[in-house]
mmCIF file of C-alpha atoms in Angstrom:
data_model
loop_
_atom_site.group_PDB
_atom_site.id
_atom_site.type_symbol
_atom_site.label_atom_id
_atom_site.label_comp_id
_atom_site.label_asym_id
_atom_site.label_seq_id
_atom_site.Cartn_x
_atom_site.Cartn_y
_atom_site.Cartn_z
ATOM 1 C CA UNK V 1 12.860 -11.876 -20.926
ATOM 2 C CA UNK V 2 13.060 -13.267 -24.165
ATOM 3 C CA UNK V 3 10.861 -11.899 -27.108
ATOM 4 C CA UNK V 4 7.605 -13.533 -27.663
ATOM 5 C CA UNK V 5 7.507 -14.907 -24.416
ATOM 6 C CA UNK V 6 4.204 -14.484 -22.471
ATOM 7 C CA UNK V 7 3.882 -11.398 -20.402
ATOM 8 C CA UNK V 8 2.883 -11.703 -17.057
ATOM 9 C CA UNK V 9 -0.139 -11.218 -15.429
ATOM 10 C CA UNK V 10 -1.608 -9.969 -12.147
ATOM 11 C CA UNK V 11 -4.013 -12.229 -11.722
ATOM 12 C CA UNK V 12 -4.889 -14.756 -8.634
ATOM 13 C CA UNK V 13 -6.336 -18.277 -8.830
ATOM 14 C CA UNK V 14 -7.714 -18.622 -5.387
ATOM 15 C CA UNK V 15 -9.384 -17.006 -2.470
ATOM 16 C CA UNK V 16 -7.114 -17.084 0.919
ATOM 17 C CA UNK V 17 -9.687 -14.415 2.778
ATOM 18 C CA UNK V 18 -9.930 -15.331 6.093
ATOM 19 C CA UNK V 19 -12.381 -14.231 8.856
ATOM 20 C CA UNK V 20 -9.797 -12.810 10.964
ATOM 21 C CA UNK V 21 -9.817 -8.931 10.991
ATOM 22 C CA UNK V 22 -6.067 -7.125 10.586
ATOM 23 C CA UNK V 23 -6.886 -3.547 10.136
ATOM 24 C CA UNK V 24 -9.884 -1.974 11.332
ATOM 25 C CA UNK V 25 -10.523 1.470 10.469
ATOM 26 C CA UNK V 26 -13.292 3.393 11.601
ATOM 27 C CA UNK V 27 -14.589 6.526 10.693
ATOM 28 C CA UNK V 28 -11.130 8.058 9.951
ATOM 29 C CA UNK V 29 -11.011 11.846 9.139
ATOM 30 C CA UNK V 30 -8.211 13.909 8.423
ATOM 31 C CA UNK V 31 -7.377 17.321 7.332
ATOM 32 C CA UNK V 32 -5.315 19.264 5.415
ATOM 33 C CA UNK V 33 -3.186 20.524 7.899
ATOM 34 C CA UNK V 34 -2.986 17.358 10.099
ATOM 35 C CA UNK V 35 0.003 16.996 11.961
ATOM 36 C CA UNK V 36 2.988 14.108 11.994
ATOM 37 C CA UNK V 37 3.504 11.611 14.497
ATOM 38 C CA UNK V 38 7.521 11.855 15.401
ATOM 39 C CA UNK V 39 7.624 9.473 18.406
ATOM 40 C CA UNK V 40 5.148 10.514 21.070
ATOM 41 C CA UNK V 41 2.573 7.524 22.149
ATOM 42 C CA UNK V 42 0.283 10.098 23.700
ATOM 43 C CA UNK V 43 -3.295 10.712 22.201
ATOM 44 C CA UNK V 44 -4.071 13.955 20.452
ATOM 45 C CA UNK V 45 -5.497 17.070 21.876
ATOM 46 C CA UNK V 46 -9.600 16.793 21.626
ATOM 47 C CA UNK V 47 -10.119 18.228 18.111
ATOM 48 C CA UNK V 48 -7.285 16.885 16.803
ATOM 49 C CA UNK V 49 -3.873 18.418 15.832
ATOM 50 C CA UNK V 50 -5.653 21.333 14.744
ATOM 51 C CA UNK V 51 -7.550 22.336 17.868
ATOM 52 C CA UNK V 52 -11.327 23.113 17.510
ATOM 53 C CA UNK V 53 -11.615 26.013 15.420
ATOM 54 C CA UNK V 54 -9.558 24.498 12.425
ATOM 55 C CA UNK V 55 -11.783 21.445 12.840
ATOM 56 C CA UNK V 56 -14.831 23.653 12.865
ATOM 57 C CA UNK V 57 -13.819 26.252 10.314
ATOM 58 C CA UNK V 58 -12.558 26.173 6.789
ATOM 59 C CA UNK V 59 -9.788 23.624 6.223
ATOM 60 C CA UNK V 60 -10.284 20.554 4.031
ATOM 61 C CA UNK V 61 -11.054 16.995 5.122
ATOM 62 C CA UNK V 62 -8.554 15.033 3.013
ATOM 63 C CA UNK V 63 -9.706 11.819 4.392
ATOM 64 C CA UNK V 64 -13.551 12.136 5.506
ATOM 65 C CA UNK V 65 -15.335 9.397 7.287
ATOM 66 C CA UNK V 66 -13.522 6.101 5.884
ATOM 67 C CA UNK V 67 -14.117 2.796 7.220
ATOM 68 C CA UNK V 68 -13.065 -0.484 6.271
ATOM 69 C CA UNK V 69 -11.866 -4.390 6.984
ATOM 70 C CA UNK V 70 -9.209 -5.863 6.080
ATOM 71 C CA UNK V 71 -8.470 -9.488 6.875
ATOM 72 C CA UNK V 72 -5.796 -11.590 7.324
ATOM 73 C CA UNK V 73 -4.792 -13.552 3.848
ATOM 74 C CA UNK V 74 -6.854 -10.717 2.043
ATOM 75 C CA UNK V 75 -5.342 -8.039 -0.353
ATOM 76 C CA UNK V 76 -7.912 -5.094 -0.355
ATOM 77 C CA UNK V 77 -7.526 -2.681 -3.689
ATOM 78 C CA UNK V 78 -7.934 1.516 -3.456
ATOM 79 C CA UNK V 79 -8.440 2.789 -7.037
ATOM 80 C CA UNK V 80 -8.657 6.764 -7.534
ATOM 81 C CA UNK V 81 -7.085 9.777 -9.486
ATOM 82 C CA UNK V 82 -4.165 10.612 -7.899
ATOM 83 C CA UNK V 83 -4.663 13.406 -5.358
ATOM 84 C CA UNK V 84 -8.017 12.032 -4.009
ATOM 85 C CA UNK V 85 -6.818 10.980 -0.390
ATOM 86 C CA UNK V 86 -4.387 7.773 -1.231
ATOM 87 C CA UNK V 87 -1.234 9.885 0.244
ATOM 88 C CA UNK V 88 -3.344 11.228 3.404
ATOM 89 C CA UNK V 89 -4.855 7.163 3.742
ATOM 90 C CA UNK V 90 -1.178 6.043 4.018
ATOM 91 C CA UNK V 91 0.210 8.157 5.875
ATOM 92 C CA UNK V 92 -2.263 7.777 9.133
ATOM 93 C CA UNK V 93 -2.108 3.910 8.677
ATOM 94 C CA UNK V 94 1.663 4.066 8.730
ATOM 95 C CA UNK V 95 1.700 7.059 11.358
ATOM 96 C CA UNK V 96 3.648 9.912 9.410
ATOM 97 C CA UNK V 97 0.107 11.294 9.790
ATOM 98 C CA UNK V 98 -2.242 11.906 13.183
ATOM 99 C CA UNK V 99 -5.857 11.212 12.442
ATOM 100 C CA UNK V 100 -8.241 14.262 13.639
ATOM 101 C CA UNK V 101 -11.103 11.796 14.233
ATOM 102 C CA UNK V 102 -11.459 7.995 13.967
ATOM 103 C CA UNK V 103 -10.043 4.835 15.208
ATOM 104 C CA UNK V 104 -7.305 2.729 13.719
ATOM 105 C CA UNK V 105 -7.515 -1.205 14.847
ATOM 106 C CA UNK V 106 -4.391 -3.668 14.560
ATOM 107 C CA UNK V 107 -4.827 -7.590 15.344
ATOM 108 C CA UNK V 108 -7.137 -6.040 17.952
ATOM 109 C CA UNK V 109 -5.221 -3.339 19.324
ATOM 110 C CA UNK V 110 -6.021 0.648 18.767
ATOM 111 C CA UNK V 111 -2.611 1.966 16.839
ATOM 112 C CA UNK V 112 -4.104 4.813 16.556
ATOM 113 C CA UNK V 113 -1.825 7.116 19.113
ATOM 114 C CA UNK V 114 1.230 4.754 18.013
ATOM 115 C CA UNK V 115 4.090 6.428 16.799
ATOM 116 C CA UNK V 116 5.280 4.941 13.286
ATOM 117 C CA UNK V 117 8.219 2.695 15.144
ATOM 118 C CA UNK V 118 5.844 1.043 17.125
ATOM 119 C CA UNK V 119 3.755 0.011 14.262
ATOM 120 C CA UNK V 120 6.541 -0.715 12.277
ATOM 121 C CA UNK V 121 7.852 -3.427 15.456
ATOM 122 C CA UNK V 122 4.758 -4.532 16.132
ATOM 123 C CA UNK V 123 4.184 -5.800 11.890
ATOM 124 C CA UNK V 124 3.161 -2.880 9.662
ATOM 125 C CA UNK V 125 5.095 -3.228 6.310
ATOM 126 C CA UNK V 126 5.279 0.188 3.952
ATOM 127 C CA UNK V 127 6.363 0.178 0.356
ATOM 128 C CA UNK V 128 6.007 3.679 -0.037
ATOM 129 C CA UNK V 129 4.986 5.508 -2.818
ATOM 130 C CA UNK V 130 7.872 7.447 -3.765
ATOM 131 C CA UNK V 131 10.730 4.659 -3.471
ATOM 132 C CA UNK V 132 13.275 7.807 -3.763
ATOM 133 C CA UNK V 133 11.690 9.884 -1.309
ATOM 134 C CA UNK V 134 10.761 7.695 1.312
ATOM 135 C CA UNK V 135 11.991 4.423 0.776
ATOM 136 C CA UNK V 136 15.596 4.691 0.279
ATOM 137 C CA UNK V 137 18.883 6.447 0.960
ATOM 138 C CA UNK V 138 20.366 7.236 -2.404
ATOM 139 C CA UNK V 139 24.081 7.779 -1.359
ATOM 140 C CA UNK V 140 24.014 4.895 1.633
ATOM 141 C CA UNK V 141 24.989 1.655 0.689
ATOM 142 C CA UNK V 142 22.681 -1.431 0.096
ATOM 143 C CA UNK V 143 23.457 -2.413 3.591
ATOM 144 C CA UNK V 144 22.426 0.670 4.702
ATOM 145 C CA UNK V 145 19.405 0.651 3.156
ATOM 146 C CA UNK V 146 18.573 -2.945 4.448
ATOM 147 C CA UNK V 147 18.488 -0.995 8.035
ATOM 148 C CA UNK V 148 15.986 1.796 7.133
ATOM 149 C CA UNK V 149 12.700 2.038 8.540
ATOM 150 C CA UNK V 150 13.770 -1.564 11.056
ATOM 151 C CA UNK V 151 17.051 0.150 12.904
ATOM 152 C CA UNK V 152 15.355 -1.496 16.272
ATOM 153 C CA UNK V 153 14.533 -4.688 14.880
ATOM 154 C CA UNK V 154 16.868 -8.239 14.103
ATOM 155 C CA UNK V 155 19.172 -8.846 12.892
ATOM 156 C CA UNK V 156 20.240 -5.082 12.377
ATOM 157 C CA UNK V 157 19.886 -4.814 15.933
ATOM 158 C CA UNK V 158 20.937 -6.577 18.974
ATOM 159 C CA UNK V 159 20.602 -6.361 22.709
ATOM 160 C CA UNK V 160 16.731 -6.971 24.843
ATOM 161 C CA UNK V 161 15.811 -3.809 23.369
ATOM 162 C CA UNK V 162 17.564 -3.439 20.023
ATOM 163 C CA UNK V 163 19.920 -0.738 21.470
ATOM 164 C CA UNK V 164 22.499 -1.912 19.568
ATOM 165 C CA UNK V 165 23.332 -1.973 15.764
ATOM 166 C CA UNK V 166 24.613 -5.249 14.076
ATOM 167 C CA UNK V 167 26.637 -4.348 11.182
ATOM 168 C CA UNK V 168 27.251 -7.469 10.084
ATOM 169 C CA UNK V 169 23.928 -9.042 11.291
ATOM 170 C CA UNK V 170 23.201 -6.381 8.891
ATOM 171 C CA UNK V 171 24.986 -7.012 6.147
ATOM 172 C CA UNK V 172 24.658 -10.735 5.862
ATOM 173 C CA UNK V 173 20.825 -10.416 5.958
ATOM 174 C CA UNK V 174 21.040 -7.990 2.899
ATOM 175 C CA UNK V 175 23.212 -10.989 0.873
ATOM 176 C CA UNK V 176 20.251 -13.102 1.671
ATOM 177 C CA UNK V 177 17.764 -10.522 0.136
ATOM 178 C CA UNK V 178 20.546 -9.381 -2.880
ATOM 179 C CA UNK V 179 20.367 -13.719 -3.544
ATOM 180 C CA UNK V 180 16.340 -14.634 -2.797
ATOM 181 C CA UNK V 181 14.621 -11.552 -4.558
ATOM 182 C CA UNK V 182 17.382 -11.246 -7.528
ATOM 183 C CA UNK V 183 18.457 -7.723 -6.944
ATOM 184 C CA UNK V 184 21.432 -7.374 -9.709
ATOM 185 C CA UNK V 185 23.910 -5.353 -8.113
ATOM 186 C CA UNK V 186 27.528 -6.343 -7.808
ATOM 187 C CA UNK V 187 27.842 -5.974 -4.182
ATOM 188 C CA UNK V 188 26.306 -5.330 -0.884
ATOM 189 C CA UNK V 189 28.662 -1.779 -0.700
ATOM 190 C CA UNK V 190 27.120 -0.158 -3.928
ATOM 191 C CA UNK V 191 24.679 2.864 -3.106
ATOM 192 C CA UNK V 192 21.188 2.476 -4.118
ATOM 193 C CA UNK V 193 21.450 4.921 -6.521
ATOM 194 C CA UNK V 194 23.592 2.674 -8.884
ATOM 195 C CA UNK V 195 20.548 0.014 -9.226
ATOM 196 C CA UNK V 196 18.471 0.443 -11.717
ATOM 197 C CA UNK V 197 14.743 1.038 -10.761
ATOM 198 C CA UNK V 198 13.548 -2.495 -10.483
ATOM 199 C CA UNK V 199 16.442 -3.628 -8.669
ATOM 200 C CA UNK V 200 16.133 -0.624 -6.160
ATOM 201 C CA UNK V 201 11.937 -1.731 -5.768
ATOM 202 C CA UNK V 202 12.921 -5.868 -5.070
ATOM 203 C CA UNK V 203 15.507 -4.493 -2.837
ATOM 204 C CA UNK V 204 12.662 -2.569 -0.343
ATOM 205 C CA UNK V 205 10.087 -5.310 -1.134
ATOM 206 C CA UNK V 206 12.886 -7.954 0.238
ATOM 207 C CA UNK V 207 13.271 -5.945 3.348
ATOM 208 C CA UNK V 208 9.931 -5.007 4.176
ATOM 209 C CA UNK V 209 8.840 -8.957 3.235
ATOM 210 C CA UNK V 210 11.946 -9.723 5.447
ATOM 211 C CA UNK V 211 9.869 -8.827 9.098
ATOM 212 C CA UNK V 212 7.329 -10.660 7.959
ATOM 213 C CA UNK V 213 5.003 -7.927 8.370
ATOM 214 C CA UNK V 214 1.191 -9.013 9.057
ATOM 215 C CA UNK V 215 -0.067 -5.859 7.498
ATOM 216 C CA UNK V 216 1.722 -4.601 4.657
ATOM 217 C CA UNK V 217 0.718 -1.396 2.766
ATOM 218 C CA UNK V 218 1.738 -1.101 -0.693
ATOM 219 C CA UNK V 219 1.523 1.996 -2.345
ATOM 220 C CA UNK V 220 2.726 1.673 -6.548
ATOM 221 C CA UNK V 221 4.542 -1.166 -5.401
ATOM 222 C CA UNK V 222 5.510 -2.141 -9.676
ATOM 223 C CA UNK V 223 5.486 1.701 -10.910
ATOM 224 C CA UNK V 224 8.335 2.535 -13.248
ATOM 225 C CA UNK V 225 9.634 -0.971 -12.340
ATOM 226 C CA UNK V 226 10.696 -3.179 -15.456
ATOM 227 C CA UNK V 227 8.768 -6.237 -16.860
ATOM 228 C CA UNK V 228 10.820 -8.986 -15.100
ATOM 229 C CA UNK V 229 10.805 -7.115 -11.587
ATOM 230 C CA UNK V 230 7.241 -6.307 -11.674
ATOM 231 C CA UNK V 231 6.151 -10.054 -11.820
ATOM 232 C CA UNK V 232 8.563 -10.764 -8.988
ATOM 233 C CA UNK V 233 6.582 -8.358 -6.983
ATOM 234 C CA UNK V 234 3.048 -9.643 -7.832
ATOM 235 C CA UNK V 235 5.000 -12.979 -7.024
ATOM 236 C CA UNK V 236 6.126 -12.103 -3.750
ATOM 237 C CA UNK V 237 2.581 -10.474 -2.715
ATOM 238 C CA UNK V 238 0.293 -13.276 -3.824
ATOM 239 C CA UNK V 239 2.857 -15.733 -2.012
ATOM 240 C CA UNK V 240 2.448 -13.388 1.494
ATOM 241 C CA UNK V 241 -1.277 -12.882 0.978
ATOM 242 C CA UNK V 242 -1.056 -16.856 0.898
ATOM 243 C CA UNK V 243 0.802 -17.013 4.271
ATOM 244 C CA UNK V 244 -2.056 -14.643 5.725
ATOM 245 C CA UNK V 245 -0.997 -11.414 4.926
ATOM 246 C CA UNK V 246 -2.926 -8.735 5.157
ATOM 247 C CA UNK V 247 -2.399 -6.244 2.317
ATOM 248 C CA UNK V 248 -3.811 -2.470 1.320
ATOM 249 C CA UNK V 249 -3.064 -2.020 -2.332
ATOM 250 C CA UNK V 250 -2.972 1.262 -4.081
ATOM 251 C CA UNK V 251 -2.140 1.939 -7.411
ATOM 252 C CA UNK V 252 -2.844 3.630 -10.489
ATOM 253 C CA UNK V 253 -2.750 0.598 -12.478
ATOM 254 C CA UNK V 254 -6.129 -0.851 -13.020
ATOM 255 C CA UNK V 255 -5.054 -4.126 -14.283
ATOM 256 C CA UNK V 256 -2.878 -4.418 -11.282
ATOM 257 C CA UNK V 257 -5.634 -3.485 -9.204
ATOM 258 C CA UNK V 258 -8.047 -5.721 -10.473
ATOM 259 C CA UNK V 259 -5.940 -9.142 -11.184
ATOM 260 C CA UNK V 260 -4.653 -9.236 -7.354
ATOM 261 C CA UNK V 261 -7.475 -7.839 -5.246
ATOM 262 C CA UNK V 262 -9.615 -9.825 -3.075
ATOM 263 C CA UNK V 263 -12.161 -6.684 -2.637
ATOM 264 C CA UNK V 264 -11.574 -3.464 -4.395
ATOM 265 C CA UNK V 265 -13.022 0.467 -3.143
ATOM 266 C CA UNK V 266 -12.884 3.697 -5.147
ATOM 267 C CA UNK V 267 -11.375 6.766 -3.333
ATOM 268 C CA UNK V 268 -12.919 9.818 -4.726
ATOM 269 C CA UNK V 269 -12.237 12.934 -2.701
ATOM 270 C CA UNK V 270 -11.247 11.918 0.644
ATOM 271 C CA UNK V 271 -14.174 9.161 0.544
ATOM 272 C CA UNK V 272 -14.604 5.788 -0.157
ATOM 273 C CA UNK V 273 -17.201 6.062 -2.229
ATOM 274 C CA UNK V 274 -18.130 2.477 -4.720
ATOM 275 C CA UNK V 275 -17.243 -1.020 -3.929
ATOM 276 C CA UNK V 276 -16.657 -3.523 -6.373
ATOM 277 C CA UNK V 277 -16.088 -7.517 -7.354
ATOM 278 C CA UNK V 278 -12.292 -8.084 -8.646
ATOM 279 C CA UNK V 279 -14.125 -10.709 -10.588
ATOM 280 C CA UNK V 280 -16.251 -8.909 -12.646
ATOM 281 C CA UNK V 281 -15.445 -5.401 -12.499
ATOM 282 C CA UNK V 282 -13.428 -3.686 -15.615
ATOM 283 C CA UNK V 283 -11.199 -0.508 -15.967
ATOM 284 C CA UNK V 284 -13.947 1.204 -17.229
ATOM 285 C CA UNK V 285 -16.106 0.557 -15.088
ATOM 286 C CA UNK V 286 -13.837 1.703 -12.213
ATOM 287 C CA UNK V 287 -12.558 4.569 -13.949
ATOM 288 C CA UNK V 288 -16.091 6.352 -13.833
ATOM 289 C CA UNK V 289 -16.301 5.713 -10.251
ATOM 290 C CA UNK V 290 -13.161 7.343 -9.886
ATOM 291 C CA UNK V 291 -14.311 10.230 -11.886
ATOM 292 C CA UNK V 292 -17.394 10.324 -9.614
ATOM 293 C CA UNK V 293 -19.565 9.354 -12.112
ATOM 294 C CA UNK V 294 -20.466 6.032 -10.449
ATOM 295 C CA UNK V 295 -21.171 5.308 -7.091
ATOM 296 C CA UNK V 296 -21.808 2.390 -4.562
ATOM 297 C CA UNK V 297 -21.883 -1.304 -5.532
ATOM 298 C CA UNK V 298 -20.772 -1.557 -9.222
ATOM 299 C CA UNK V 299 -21.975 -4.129 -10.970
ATOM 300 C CA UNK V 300 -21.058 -5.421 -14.128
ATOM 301 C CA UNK V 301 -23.671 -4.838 -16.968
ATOM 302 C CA UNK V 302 -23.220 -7.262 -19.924
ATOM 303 C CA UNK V 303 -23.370 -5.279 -23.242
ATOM 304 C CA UNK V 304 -26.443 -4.947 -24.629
ATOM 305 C CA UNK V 305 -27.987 -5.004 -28.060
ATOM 306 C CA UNK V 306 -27.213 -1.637 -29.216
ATOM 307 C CA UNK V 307 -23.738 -1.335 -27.701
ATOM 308 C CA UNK V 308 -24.449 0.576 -24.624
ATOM 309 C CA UNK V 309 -22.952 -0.350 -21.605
ATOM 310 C CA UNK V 310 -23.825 0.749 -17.714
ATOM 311 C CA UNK V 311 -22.192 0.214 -14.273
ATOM 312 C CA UNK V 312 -25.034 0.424 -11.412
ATOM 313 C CA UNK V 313 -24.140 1.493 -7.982
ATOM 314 C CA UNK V 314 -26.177 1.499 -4.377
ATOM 315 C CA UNK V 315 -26.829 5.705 -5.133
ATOM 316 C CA UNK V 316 -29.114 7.275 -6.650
ATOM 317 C CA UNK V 317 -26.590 9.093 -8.800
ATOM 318 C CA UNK V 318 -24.605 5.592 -9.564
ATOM 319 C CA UNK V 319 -25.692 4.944 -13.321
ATOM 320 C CA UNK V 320 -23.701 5.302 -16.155
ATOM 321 C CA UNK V 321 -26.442 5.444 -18.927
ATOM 322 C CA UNK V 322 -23.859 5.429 -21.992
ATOM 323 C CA UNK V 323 -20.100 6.472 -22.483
ATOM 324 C CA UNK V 324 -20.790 9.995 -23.807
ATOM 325 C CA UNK V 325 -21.855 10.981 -19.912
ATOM 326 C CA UNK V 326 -18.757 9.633 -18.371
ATOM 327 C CA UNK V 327 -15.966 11.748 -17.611
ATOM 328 C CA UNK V 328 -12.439 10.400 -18.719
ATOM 329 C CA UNK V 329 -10.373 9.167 -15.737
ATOM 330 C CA UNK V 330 -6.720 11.257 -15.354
ATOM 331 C CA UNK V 331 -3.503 9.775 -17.039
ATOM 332 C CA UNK V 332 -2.923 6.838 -14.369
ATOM 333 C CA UNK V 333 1.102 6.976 -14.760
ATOM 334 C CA UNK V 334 0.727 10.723 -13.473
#
């Protein structure tokens, strides 16, 4: 980018909400010591993975009680301190996680005994928080890497059930994605570890985008990315949420969350806890919701005459008289 060229922004010119639901959850609960879902379709025990006396007793409800919509052409924002749930929301949407109560609804169907392949096959998208961890393999080539998380799926697979693996169906598909989302690399046979950052985050946005998923959840998706890559990103979301994707934004940039959410919610330990209007909501604002010093609607409250500004919320506890009784948010980069 050149210098003194205009940075870019987040921000989206037009509603593309649509009435038709995506993702439904209701009432989803889980706890501390919830278990993973490796492959079986079956439903839980009753109590959930940790039988009735963990339920009952002592251990913590990381997620408690959340419900919400999301609809197709809609991208719904989750703002919160790190640590408040957001790792424990994505991992029972995306299945690494069993929910110990609660119901999880895709395009009308209850994923909630799926096992992560089947959601992933049947249109669930994942940038995952930790593009290292759980989005790439380092030491595999790019090829490689186009593969992970869609081994069943075309064109890395072929046969009626995707039994077998198409190397080159492979590897021409990750060309495709190298060429339409920019990733600067000088092959297709380079490791993932030799891109830099950005060009390691286009390359998992290009494959996930690739399925064309019709729920995609997108944890961080620009975090440590540079300024070039990250408006690619915000490119390539608002041009899916266009095409009717449905999409579950979390991140721990407020701008971010702000300039391309459709509806935003406030996590604040395990619970959704304030609601708020994209269009008129401000960092501030959010941040003492996600301090748990606000609660329910927020609303935006012009300044007034002497300087003070409040957010008002639904609660009886969700005023914000003046800025001396508001607790700083946490470092959002943490």
């Amino acid at each position: 980018m050149m210098v003194g060229s205009e940075l870019p922004t987040p921000e989206t010119a037009e509603s593309t909400v649509t009435d038709t639901p995506v993702i439904e959850v209701k009432a989803l609960t889980v706890y501390a010591a919830g278990g993973a879902s490796l492959g079986a379709d079956s439903e839980p025990a009753a109590g959930g993975l940790l039988g009735d006396a963990a339920v009952g007793g002592t251990a913590k409800r990381v997620l408690d009680d959340v419900t919400f919509t999301i609809h197709a052409g809609e991208v719904m924002g989750i703002a919160g301190v790190e640590g408040n749930g957001q790792t424990e929301l994505i991992d029972a949407l995306i299945g690494l996680k069993n929910a110990d109560s609660g119901t999880i609804g895709f395009l009308g169907d209850d994923i909630t005994p799926w096992a992560t392949r089947k959601r992933r096959e049947k249109g669930i998208g994942y940038i995952p928080e930790d593009r290292h961890r759980h989005g790439l393999l380092l030491e595999a080539p790019l090829w490689e890497n186009r593969i992970l998380g869609h081994v069943t799926e075309k064109p890395n697979s072929r046969g009626r059930r995707g039994l077998w693996l198409d190397i080159k169906g492979a590897q021409a598909d990750t060309r495709r994605i190298v060429e339409e989302y920019d990733v600067r690399t000088p092959g297709i046979d380079v490791t993932a570890a030799s891109l830099s950052g950005g060009n390691q985050q286009k390359l998992i946005v290009g494959r996930e985008m690739s399925h064309k998923p019709k729920f995609l959840i997108a944890a961080h998706p620009t975090r440590g990315v540079d300024v070039g890559a990250q408006a690619a990103i915000w490119d390539q979301i608002r041009e899916a949420r266009r095409d009717g994707l449905a999409v579950l934004l979390i991140s721990a940039d407020l701008d971010e969350l702000i300039g391309l959410s459709d509806t935003l919610r406030v996590i604040y330990d395990g619970r959704l806890v304030a609601d708020a209007d994209p269009a008129t909501v401000t960092p501030e604002e959010l941040g003492s919701a996600m301090t748990g010093a606000a609660s329910g609607h927020l609303e935006h409250v012009e300044e007034e005459a002497d300087g003070a500004e409040s957010t008002v919320g639904n609660g009886a506890d969700s005023t914000v008289e003046n800025a001396d009784d508001t607790a700083a948010p946490e470092d959002e980069a943490r």
